[in-house]
Coordinates of C-alpha atoms in Angstrom, one line a residue:
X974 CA 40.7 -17.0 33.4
X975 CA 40.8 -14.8 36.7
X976 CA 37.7 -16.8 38.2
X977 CA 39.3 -20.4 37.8
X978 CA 42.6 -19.0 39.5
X979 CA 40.1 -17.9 41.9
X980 CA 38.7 -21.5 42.4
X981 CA 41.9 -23.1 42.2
X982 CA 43.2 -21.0 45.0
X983 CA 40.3 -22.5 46.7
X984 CA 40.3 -25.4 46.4
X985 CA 43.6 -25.5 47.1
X986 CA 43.3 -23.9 50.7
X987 CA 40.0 -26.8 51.5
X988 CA 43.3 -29.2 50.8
X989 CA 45.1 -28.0 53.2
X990 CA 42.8 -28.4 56.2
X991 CA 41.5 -31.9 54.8
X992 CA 43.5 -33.7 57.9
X993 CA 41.4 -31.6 60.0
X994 CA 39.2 -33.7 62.6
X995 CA 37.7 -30.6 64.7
X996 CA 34.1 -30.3 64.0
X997 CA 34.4 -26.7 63.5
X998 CA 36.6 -27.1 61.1
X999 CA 34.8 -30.0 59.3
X1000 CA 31.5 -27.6 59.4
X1001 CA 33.7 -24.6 57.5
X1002 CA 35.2 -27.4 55.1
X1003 CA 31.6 -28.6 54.1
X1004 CA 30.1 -25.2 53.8
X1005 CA 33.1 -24.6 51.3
X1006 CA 32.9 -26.7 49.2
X1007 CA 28.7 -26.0 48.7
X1008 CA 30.0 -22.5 47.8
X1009 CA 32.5 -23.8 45.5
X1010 CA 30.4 -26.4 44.0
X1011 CA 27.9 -23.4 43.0
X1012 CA 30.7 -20.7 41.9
X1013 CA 32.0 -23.5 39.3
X1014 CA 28.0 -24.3 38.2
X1015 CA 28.2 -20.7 37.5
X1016 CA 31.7 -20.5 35.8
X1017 CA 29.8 -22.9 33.3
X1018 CA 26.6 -21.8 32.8
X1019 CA 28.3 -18.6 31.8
X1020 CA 30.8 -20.1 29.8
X1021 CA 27.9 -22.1 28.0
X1022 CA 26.3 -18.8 27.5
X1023 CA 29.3 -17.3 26.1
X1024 CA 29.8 -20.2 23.8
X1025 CA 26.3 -20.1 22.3
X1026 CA 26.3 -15.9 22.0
X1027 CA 29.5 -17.0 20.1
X1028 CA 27.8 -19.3 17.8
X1029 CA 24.8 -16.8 17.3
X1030 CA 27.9 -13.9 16.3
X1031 CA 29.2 -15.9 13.7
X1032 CA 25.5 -17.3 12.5
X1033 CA 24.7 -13.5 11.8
X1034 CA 28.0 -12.9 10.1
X1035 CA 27.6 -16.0 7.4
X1036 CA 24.2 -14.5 7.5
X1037 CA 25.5 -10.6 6.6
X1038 CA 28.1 -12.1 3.9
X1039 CA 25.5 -14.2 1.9
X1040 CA 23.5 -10.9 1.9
X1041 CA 26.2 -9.1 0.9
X1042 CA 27.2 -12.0 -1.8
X1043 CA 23.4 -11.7 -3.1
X1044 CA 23.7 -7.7 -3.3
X1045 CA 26.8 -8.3 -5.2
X1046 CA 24.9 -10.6 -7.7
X1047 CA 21.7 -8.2 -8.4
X1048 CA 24.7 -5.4 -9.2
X1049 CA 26.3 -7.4 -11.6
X1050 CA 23.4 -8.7 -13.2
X1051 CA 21.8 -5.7 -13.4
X1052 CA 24.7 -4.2 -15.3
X1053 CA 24.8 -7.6 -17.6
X1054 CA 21.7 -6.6 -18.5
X1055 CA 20.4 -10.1 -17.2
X1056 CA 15.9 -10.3 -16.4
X1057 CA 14.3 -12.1 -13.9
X1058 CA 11.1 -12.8 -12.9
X1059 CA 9.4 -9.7 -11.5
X1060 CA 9.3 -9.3 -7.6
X1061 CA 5.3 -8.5 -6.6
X1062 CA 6.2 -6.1 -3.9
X1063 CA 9.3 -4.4 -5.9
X1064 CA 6.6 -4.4 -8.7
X1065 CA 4.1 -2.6 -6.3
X1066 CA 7.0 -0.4 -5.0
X1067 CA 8.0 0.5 -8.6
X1068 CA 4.2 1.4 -9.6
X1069 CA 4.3 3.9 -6.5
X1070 CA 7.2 5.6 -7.6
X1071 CA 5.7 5.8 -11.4
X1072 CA 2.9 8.2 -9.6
X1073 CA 5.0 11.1 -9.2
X1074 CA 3.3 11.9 -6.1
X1075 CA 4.0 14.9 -4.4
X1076 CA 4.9 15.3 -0.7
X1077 CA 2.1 15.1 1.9
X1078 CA 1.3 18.4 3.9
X1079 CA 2.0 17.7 7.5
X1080 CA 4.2 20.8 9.2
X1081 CA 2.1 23.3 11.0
X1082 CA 3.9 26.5 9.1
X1083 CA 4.8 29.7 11.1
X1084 CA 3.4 32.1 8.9
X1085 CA -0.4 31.3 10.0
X1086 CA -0.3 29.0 12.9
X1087 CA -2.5 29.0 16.1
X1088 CA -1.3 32.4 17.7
X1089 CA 1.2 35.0 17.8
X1090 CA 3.2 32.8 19.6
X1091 CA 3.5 30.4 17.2
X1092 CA 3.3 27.7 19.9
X1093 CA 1.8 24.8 17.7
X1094 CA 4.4 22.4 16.4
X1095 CA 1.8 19.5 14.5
X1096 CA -0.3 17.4 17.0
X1097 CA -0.2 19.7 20.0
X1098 CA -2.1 21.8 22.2
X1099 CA -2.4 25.5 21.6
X1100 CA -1.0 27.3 25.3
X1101 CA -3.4 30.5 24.1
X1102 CA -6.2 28.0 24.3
X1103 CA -7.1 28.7 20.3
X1104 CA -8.0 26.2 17.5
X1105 CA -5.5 23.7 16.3
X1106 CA -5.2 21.4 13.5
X1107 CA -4.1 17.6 14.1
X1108 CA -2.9 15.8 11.5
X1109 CA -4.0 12.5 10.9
X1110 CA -4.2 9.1 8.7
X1111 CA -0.4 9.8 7.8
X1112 CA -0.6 13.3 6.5
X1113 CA -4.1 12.5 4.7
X1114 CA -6.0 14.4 7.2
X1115 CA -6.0 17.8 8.4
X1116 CA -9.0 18.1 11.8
X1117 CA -9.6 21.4 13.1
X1118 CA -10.2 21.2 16.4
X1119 CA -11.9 24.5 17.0
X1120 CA -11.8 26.5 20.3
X1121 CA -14.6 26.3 22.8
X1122 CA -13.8 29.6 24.7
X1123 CA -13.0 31.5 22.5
X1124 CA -14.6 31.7 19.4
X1125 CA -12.3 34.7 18.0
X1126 CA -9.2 32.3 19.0
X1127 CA -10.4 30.2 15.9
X1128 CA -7.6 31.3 13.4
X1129 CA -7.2 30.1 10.0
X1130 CA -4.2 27.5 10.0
X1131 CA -1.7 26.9 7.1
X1132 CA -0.1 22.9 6.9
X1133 CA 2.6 23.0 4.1
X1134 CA 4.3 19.9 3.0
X1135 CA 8.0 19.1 4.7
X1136 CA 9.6 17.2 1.6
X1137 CA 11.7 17.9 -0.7
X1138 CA 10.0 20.8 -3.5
X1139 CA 8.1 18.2 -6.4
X1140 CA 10.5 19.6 -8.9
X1141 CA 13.5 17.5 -7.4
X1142 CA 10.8 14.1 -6.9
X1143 CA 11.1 14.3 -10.8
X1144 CA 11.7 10.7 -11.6
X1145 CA 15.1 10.5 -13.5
X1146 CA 14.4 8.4 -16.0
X1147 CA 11.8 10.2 -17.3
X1148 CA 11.7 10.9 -20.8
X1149 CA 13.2 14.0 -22.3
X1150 CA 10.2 14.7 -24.6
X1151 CA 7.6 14.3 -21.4
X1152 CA 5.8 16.7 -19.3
X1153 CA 5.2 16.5 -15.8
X1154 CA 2.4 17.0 -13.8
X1155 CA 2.2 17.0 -9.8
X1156 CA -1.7 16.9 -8.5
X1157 CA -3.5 16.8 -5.2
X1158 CA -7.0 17.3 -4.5
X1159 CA -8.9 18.5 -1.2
X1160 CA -11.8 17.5 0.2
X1161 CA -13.4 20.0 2.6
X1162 CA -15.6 18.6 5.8
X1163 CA -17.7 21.9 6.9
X1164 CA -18.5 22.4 10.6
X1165 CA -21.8 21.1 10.4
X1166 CA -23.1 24.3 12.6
X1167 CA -24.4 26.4 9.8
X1168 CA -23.5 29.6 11.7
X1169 CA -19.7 28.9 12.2
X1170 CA -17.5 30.4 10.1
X1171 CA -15.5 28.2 8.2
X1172 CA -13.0 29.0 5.7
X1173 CA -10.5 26.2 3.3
X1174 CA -7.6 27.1 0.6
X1175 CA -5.6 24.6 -1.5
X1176 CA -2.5 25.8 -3.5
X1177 CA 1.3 26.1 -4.3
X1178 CA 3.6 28.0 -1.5
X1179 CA 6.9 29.4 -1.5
X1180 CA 6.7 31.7 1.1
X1181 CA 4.8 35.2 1.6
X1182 CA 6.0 36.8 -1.7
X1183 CA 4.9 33.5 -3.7
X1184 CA 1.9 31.8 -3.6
X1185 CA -0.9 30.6 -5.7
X1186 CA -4.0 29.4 -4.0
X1187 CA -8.2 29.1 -4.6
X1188 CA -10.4 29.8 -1.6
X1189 CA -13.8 28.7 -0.3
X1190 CA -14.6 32.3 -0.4
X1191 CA -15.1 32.0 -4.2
X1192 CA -11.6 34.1 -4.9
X1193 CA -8.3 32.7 -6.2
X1194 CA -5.6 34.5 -4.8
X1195 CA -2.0 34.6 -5.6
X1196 CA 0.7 37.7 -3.9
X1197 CA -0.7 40.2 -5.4
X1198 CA -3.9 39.1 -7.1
X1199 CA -7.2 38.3 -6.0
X1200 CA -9.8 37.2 -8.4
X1201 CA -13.4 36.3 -7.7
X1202 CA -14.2 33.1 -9.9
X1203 CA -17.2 32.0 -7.9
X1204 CA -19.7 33.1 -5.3
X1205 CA -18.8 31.6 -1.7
X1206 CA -19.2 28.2 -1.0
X1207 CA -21.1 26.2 1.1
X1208 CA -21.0 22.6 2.4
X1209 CA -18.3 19.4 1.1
X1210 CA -16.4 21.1 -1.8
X1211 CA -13.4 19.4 -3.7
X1212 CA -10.8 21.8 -5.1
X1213 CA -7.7 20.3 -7.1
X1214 CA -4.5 22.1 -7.8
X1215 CA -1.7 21.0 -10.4
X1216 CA 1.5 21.9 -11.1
X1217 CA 3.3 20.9 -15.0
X1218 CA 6.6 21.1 -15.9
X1219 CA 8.0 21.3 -19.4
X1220 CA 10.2 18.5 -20.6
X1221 CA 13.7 18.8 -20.5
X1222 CA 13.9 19.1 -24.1
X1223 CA 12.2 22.6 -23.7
X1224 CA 14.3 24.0 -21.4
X1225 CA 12.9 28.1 -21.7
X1226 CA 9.4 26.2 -21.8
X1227 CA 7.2 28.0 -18.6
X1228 CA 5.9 25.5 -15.7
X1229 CA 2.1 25.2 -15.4
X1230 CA -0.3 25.9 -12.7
X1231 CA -3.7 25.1 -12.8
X1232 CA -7.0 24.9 -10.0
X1233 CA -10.1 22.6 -10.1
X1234 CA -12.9 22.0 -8.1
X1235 CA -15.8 19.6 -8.4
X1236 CA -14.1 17.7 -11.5
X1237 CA -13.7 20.6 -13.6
X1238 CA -11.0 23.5 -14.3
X1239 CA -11.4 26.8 -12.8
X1240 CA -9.6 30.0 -13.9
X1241 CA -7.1 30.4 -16.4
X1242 CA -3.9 28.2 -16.7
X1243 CA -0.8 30.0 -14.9
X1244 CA 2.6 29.9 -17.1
X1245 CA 5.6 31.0 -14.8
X1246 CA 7.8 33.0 -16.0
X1247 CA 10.3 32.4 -13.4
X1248 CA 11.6 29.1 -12.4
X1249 CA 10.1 28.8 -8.6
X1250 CA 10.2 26.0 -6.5
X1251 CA 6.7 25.4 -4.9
X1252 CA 5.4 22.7 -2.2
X1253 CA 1.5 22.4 -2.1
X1254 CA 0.0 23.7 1.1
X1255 CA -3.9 24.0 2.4
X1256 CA -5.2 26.3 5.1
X1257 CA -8.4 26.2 7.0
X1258 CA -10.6 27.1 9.4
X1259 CA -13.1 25.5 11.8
X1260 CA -13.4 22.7 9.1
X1261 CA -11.8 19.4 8.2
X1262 CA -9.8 19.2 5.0
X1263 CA -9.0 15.1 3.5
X1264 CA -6.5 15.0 1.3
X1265 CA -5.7 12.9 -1.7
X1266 CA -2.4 12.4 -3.4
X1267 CA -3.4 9.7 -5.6
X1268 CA -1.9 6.6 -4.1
X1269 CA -4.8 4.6 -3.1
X1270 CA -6.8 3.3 -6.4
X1271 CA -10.1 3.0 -4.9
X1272 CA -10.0 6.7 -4.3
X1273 CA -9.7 8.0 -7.7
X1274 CA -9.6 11.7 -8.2
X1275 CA -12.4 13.9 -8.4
X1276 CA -10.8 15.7 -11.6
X1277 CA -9.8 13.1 -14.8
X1278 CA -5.9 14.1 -14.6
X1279 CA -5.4 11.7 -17.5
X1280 CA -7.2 14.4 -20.0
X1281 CA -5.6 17.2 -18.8
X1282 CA -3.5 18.9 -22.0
X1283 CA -0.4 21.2 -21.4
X1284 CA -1.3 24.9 -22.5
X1285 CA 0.9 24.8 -25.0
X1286 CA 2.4 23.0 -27.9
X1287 CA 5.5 24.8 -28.9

C-alpha cells in the first residue's frame, strides 16, 4: 500500500511540470518516468510473487487437512476393527519390530576409553596420540585404529550401546505366557600381525559392579568371577551373548544369561537373582570387532537362536 502512495505521489509531481518546455526540464521528466516505469514493473512482479506464494500456502494447507482427514480415518477404522490390504513397507516395518532386536553399541564409554583423559567421544582422534575405535556401517562395526607411536598407548576400548536397556524394547503385545530373548553375536577381525597383542569381549553391562562378559583370553568374567572355559584364542572367533526374560505370567521367574561362540553354548546358563537392567557392550583391542543384531537375513547367526530352550520349566 505504502509503495503505490509512493508512485502516486510521483506521478503526480511529473504532472505538475508537464507544461514544461525547457530541455532540462524535459530531460528530468523523461528520466522519471523510466524510473517509474521500472518501480511499478517491480510493484508487480512482487505482487505476482506474493500471489502465487499465496496460492502455494493454501495448496499445502488442503494438502495438511486431507492428511489429517486420512489419519482420522486409519484411527477410526482401526478401532472398528475394519482390515485392509497389507502395506509392503508397514509389513517390512512390522517384521523389524517382531525381531526384538536390541540396541546397537555405538558410545565410546568412560570407564575404558582411549586415555586417562577420556578425550574420545565416538569417531574422534585421541589428543594422547593412543588407539581409538571408529564406529562404522551404522553401529555394525567397531575398527581399531591402533597407535603407531606408541605401542603401549594401545588400550583396550569399551563401546556400550546408547538405547534404551532391552528390557523396556519388550514388545507390548507380547504374550503373557512368552519368553524373551535379546541376542547379538560378534565377529572378531585379529590384527593380522601375529605378534600384536590383540584382545575382544562381548557381554551385558551395567556399570563397574555389574557385568557379565566372555573374553578372547579363554576366561568369562563377570564382577567378581573369572572363569577359564577355554585356552586363548587365536584368529576370527565368533562369540554370542543372550539375555531371556521370563514371561509376565512368572513374575518371581529369574532372567537368563547365556554366552556362545562358534555356534555352540559355552559355560553354564546365568539365572539372576536380582532384576538388573543390562545393555550389551564389546571391548577390544588392536582388532576389529563386526557385529550382528540379526536384522539382515542373509547374515544369519552363527548360533541357531531358534533351538535355544529356557533353563527352566517351572
Amino acid at each position: 500500500m505504502d509503495r503505490k502512495l509512493s508512485t502516486l505521489s510521483i506521478a503526480n509531481s511529473l504532472d505538475d511540470i508537464e507544461s514544461c518546455t525547457n530541455m532540462e526540464c524535459l530531460t528530468f521528466r523523461g528520466e522519471m518516468i523510466k524510473r517509474l516505469n521500472a518501480m511499478e514493473e517491480k510493484i508487480n512482479k512482487n505482487s505476482d510473487n506474493y500471489d502465487s506464494l499465496s496460492k502455494n500456502v493454501i495448496g499445502l494447507q488442503n494438502n495438511i487437512f486431507t492428511v489429517s482427514q486420512q489419519v482420522g480415518e486409519i484411527s477410526v477404522e482401526k478401532r472398528s476393527g475394519k482390515q485392509h490390504e497389507s502395506d509392503p513397507t508397514m509389513e517390512q516395518l512390522k517384521k523389524f519390530m517382531e525381531r526384538n532386536i536390541p540396541p546397537q553399541p555405538v558410545t565410546i564409554a568412560d570407564v575404558m576409553s582411549c586415555c586417562d583423559s577420556k578425550c574420545l567421544p565416538a569417531g574422534s582422534l585421541c589428543r594422547n596420540g593412543n588407539g581409538i575405535v571408529k564406529i562404522r556401517e551404522c553401529g555394525i562395526l567397531a575398527k581399531y585404529l591402533s597407535s603407531t607411536q606408541n605401542l603401549e598407548g594401545n588400550r583396550p576400548i569399551m563401546v556400550v550401546a546408547e538405547s534404551e536397556f532391552m528390557r523396556a524394547n519388550i514388545p507390548s503385545d507380547v504374550s503373557g505366557q512368552t519368553y524373551v530373548v535379546f541376542y547379538c553375536e560378534m565377529k572378531v577381525i585379529p590384527d593380522n600381525d601375529e605378534n600384536m597383542d590383540w584382545k575382544a569381549e562381548l557381554g551385558l553391562y551395567k556399570d563397574a559392579n555389574c557385568f557379565f562378559r566372555v573374553s578372547s583370553d579363554g576366561h568369562y568374567y563377570t564382577a567378581t568371577t573369572k572363569r577359564m572355559f577355554s585356552e586363548p584364542l587365536t584368529g576370527c572367533v565368533v562369540f554370542g551373548v543372550g539375555q531371556i526374560f521370563p514371561p509376565r505370567n512368572k513374575p518371581n521367574a529369574p532372567t537368563q544369561i547365556f554366552f556362545t561362540m562358534n555356534g555352540k553354548q559355552i559355560d553354564k546358563t546365568i539365572l539372576m537373582s536380582e532384576d538388573v537392567d543390562l545393555l550389551p557392550h564389546i571391548i577390544v583391542k588392536n582388532c576389529d570387532a563386526e557385529v550382528n543384531f540379526g536384522m539382515d537375513d542373509t547374515k544369519p547367526f552363527t548360533y541357531d537362536i531358534g533351538k535355544h530352550e529356557a533353563a527352566y520349566d517351572n
